[in-house]
Amino acid sequence: MENADILLVAADILSEFLEVAIHNILFVCNVYPAEAFERRRKYNVPVQMSLHPAVCAYITNSITTIHKLLKKNEIEKIVISILNCKDKPLKHFVFDIDIPSDKELQKDFSLIDVEMALRALCLKINISDGILESNSDENTFRIFVHTKQMTAISLAVSDDNSAQEFPWIEAEFDQSDVENGVIVPIKTADTEIAKLQFYVVEKE
């Protein structure tokens, strides 16, 4: 398998995981009522998926761009920000993503080992409500993508006709930073295709 093909496989696997993770985080944080979710299984773990069309569309469109950036190895971190009714961040669920360079990517890797690592991350998401402070009512969420280059998102979507219907904009500081935030380490998954550090930044 060529290195470019391995990077594509890594992008496919990580994008699929991030989509599952985002849905599950929304459920754990009670951003929407429990009846707005459907219980499914992924990595042999029970997960929750939103049934709301607008929420699903937003997540799907975000993952489409994230996948393109992962193929180019341009992502540093993905942040799922939980905001209050005044649009101020309450906590950030952060996935630091470190994909090896093309030369360092292993041509042969164990998919079972990778999925076991992602399974462990999903399990940690499922129990994170017992670790973190509860949210107030009327919360919402936003997805932030931190890239290695300022122009990375523009380049990733330049050949996508649908990008104009789902534009990415540079985040303002007060929207992307948790005031007096402290880091709560959750889980690190060190796999052959990527190292993921999962942590939460929440108000002290």
Coordinates of C-alpha atoms in Angstrom, one line a residue:
M1 CA 0.0 0.0 0.0
E2 CA 1.4 3.4 -1.0
N3 CA 1.8 6.1 1.7
A4 CA -0.8 8.3 0.0
D5 CA -3.2 5.4 0.2
I6 CA -2.4 4.9 3.9
L7 CA -3.1 8.6 4.6
L8 CA -6.4 8.2 2.9
V9 CA -7.3 5.2 5.0
A10 CA -6.2 7.1 8.1
A11 CA -8.4 10.0 7.1
D12 CA -11.4 7.7 6.5
I13 CA -11.0 6.0 9.9
L14 CA -10.4 9.2 11.8
S15 CA -13.3 11.0 10.1
E16 CA -15.7 8.2 10.9
F17 CA -14.6 8.2 14.5
L18 CA -14.9 12.0 14.9
E19 CA -18.4 11.9 13.5
V20 CA -19.4 9.3 16.1
A21 CA -17.6 11.2 18.8
I22 CA -19.3 14.5 18.1
H23 CA -22.8 13.0 18.2
N24 CA -22.0 11.2 21.4
I25 CA -20.6 14.3 23.1
L26 CA -23.8 16.2 22.3
F27 CA -25.7 13.5 24.0
V28 CA -23.5 13.3 27.1
C29 CA -23.6 17.1 27.5
N30 CA -27.4 17.1 27.2
V31 CA -27.2 19.7 24.4
Y32 CA -30.4 18.2 23.1
P33 CA -33.1 16.1 24.7
A34 CA -32.4 12.3 25.0
E35 CA -35.3 11.5 22.7
A36 CA -33.6 13.5 19.9
F37 CA -31.0 10.7 19.7
E38 CA -30.9 7.1 18.6
R39 CA -28.9 4.4 20.3
R40 CA -26.5 2.5 18.0
R41 CA -23.3 0.5 18.2
K42 CA -19.8 1.4 17.0
Y43 CA -16.6 -0.4 17.8
N44 CA -18.8 -2.7 19.8
V45 CA -19.7 0.2 22.1
P46 CA -23.2 1.7 22.5
V47 CA -23.2 5.2 21.1
Q48 CA -25.9 7.9 20.5
M49 CA -26.6 9.6 17.2
S50 CA -28.6 12.7 16.7
L51 CA -31.8 12.4 14.7
H52 CA -32.2 16.1 14.1
P53 CA -31.8 16.9 10.4
A54 CA -30.1 20.3 10.8
V55 CA -27.7 18.9 13.5
C56 CA -26.8 15.9 11.3
A57 CA -26.3 18.2 8.3
Y58 CA -24.0 20.5 10.2
I59 CA -21.9 17.6 11.5
T60 CA -21.8 15.8 8.1
N61 CA -20.7 19.0 6.3
S62 CA -18.0 19.6 9.0
I63 CA -16.7 16.1 8.7
T64 CA -16.5 16.4 4.9
T65 CA -14.1 19.3 5.2
I66 CA -12.2 17.6 8.1
H67 CA -11.7 14.5 5.9
K68 CA -10.2 16.6 3.2
L69 CA -7.8 18.2 5.6
L70 CA -6.9 14.9 7.2
K71 CA -6.0 13.6 3.7
K72 CA -3.5 16.5 3.4
N73 CA -2.3 16.0 7.0
E74 CA -3.2 19.6 7.8
I75 CA -5.2 19.2 11.1
E76 CA -3.7 19.9 14.5
K77 CA -6.9 19.6 16.6
I78 CA -10.7 19.4 16.4
V79 CA -12.7 21.2 19.1
I80 CA -16.3 20.6 19.9
S81 CA -17.3 23.6 21.9
I82 CA -20.4 23.6 24.2
L83 CA -21.8 27.1 24.4
N84 CA -24.4 28.7 26.7
C85 CA -27.5 30.7 25.6
K86 CA -25.3 33.8 25.2
D87 CA -23.0 32.0 22.8
K88 CA -20.1 31.9 25.3
P89 CA -18.0 28.7 25.5
L90 CA -18.6 26.6 28.6
K91 CA -16.3 23.7 27.8
H92 CA -14.3 22.4 24.9
F93 CA -13.9 18.7 24.0
V94 CA -10.6 18.6 22.2
F95 CA -9.0 16.0 20.0
D96 CA -5.3 16.7 19.3
I97 CA -4.4 14.8 16.2
D98 CA -0.9 13.9 15.3
I99 CA -0.6 11.9 12.0
P100 CA 2.9 10.7 11.1
S101 CA 4.5 12.1 8.0
D102 CA 4.2 10.1 4.8
K103 CA 7.6 8.6 5.3
E104 CA 6.8 7.5 8.9
L105 CA 3.4 6.0 8.2
Q106 CA 3.5 2.3 8.4
K107 CA 2.4 0.4 5.3
D108 CA 1.0 -2.4 7.3
F109 CA -1.0 -1.7 10.5
S110 CA -3.5 -3.6 12.5
L111 CA -7.0 -2.3 11.9
I112 CA -8.1 -4.3 15.0
D113 CA -5.6 -2.4 17.2
V114 CA -6.7 1.0 15.8
E115 CA -10.4 0.2 16.4
M116 CA -9.6 -1.0 19.9
A117 CA -8.0 2.3 20.7
L118 CA -11.0 4.2 19.2
R119 CA -13.3 2.0 21.2
A120 CA -11.5 3.1 24.4
L121 CA -11.9 6.7 23.4
C122 CA -15.7 6.2 22.9
L123 CA -16.0 4.5 26.3
K124 CA -14.3 7.5 27.9
I125 CA -16.8 9.9 26.1
N126 CA -19.7 7.8 27.5
I127 CA -18.6 8.2 31.1
S128 CA -17.2 11.8 30.8
D129 CA -20.5 13.2 32.2
G130 CA -19.5 11.8 35.6
I131 CA -16.1 13.5 35.4
L132 CA -17.1 17.0 34.3
E133 CA -19.3 19.8 35.6
S134 CA -23.0 19.6 34.5
N135 CA -24.1 22.1 31.8
S136 CA -27.0 24.5 32.3
D137 CA -30.1 24.4 30.0
E138 CA -30.3 25.9 26.6
N139 CA -26.8 25.0 25.4
T140 CA -25.7 24.8 21.8
F141 CA -22.4 23.7 20.2
R142 CA -19.9 24.6 17.5
I143 CA -17.1 22.8 15.8
F144 CA -13.7 24.4 15.5
V145 CA -10.9 23.1 13.3
H146 CA -7.3 24.1 14.1
T147 CA -5.1 23.7 11.0
K148 CA -1.3 23.8 10.5
Q149 CA -1.6 26.5 7.9
M150 CA -4.0 29.5 7.9
T151 CA -5.0 28.8 4.3
A152 CA -5.5 25.1 4.8
I153 CA -9.3 25.1 4.9
S154 CA -9.5 27.4 1.9
L155 CA -7.3 25.1 -0.1
A156 CA -9.2 22.0 1.0
V157 CA -12.6 23.3 -0.1
S158 CA -11.4 25.2 -3.2
D159 CA -12.5 22.4 -5.5
D160 CA -15.8 21.8 -3.7
N161 CA -18.9 23.4 -5.2
S162 CA -20.8 22.9 -2.0
A163 CA -18.3 24.9 0.1
Q164 CA -20.1 28.1 -0.6
E165 CA -23.2 26.7 1.0
F166 CA -21.3 25.8 4.1
P167 CA -18.6 28.4 4.6
W168 CA -15.9 28.2 7.2
I169 CA -14.9 31.4 9.0
E170 CA -12.1 32.4 11.3
A171 CA -13.2 32.1 14.9
E172 CA -13.1 35.1 17.2
F173 CA -11.1 34.8 20.4
D174 CA -14.2 35.1 22.7
Q175 CA -15.9 32.4 20.8
S176 CA -13.1 29.9 20.8
D177 CA -11.6 30.3 24.3
V178 CA -13.1 29.1 27.6
E179 CA -12.7 31.8 30.2
N180 CA -10.5 30.7 33.1
G181 CA -10.4 27.3 31.5
V182 CA -8.6 24.3 33.1
I183 CA -7.6 21.2 31.2
V184 CA -9.0 17.8 32.2
P185 CA -7.1 15.0 30.6
I186 CA -9.3 12.2 29.5
K187 CA -7.5 9.6 27.3
T188 CA -4.6 9.2 24.8
A189 CA -4.8 6.8 22.0
D190 CA -1.4 6.1 20.3
T191 CA -2.1 4.1 17.2
E192 CA 0.0 3.3 14.1
I193 CA -2.0 5.8 12.0
A194 CA -2.3 8.6 14.4
K195 CA -1.9 9.7 18.0
L196 CA -5.0 11.2 19.5
Q197 CA -5.0 13.1 22.8
F198 CA -8.5 13.7 24.1
Y199 CA -9.1 16.2 26.8
V200 CA -11.6 18.8 28.0
V201 CA -11.1 22.5 28.8
E202 CA -13.8 23.7 31.2
K203 CA -14.4 26.6 33.5
E204 CA -12.5 26.4 36.7

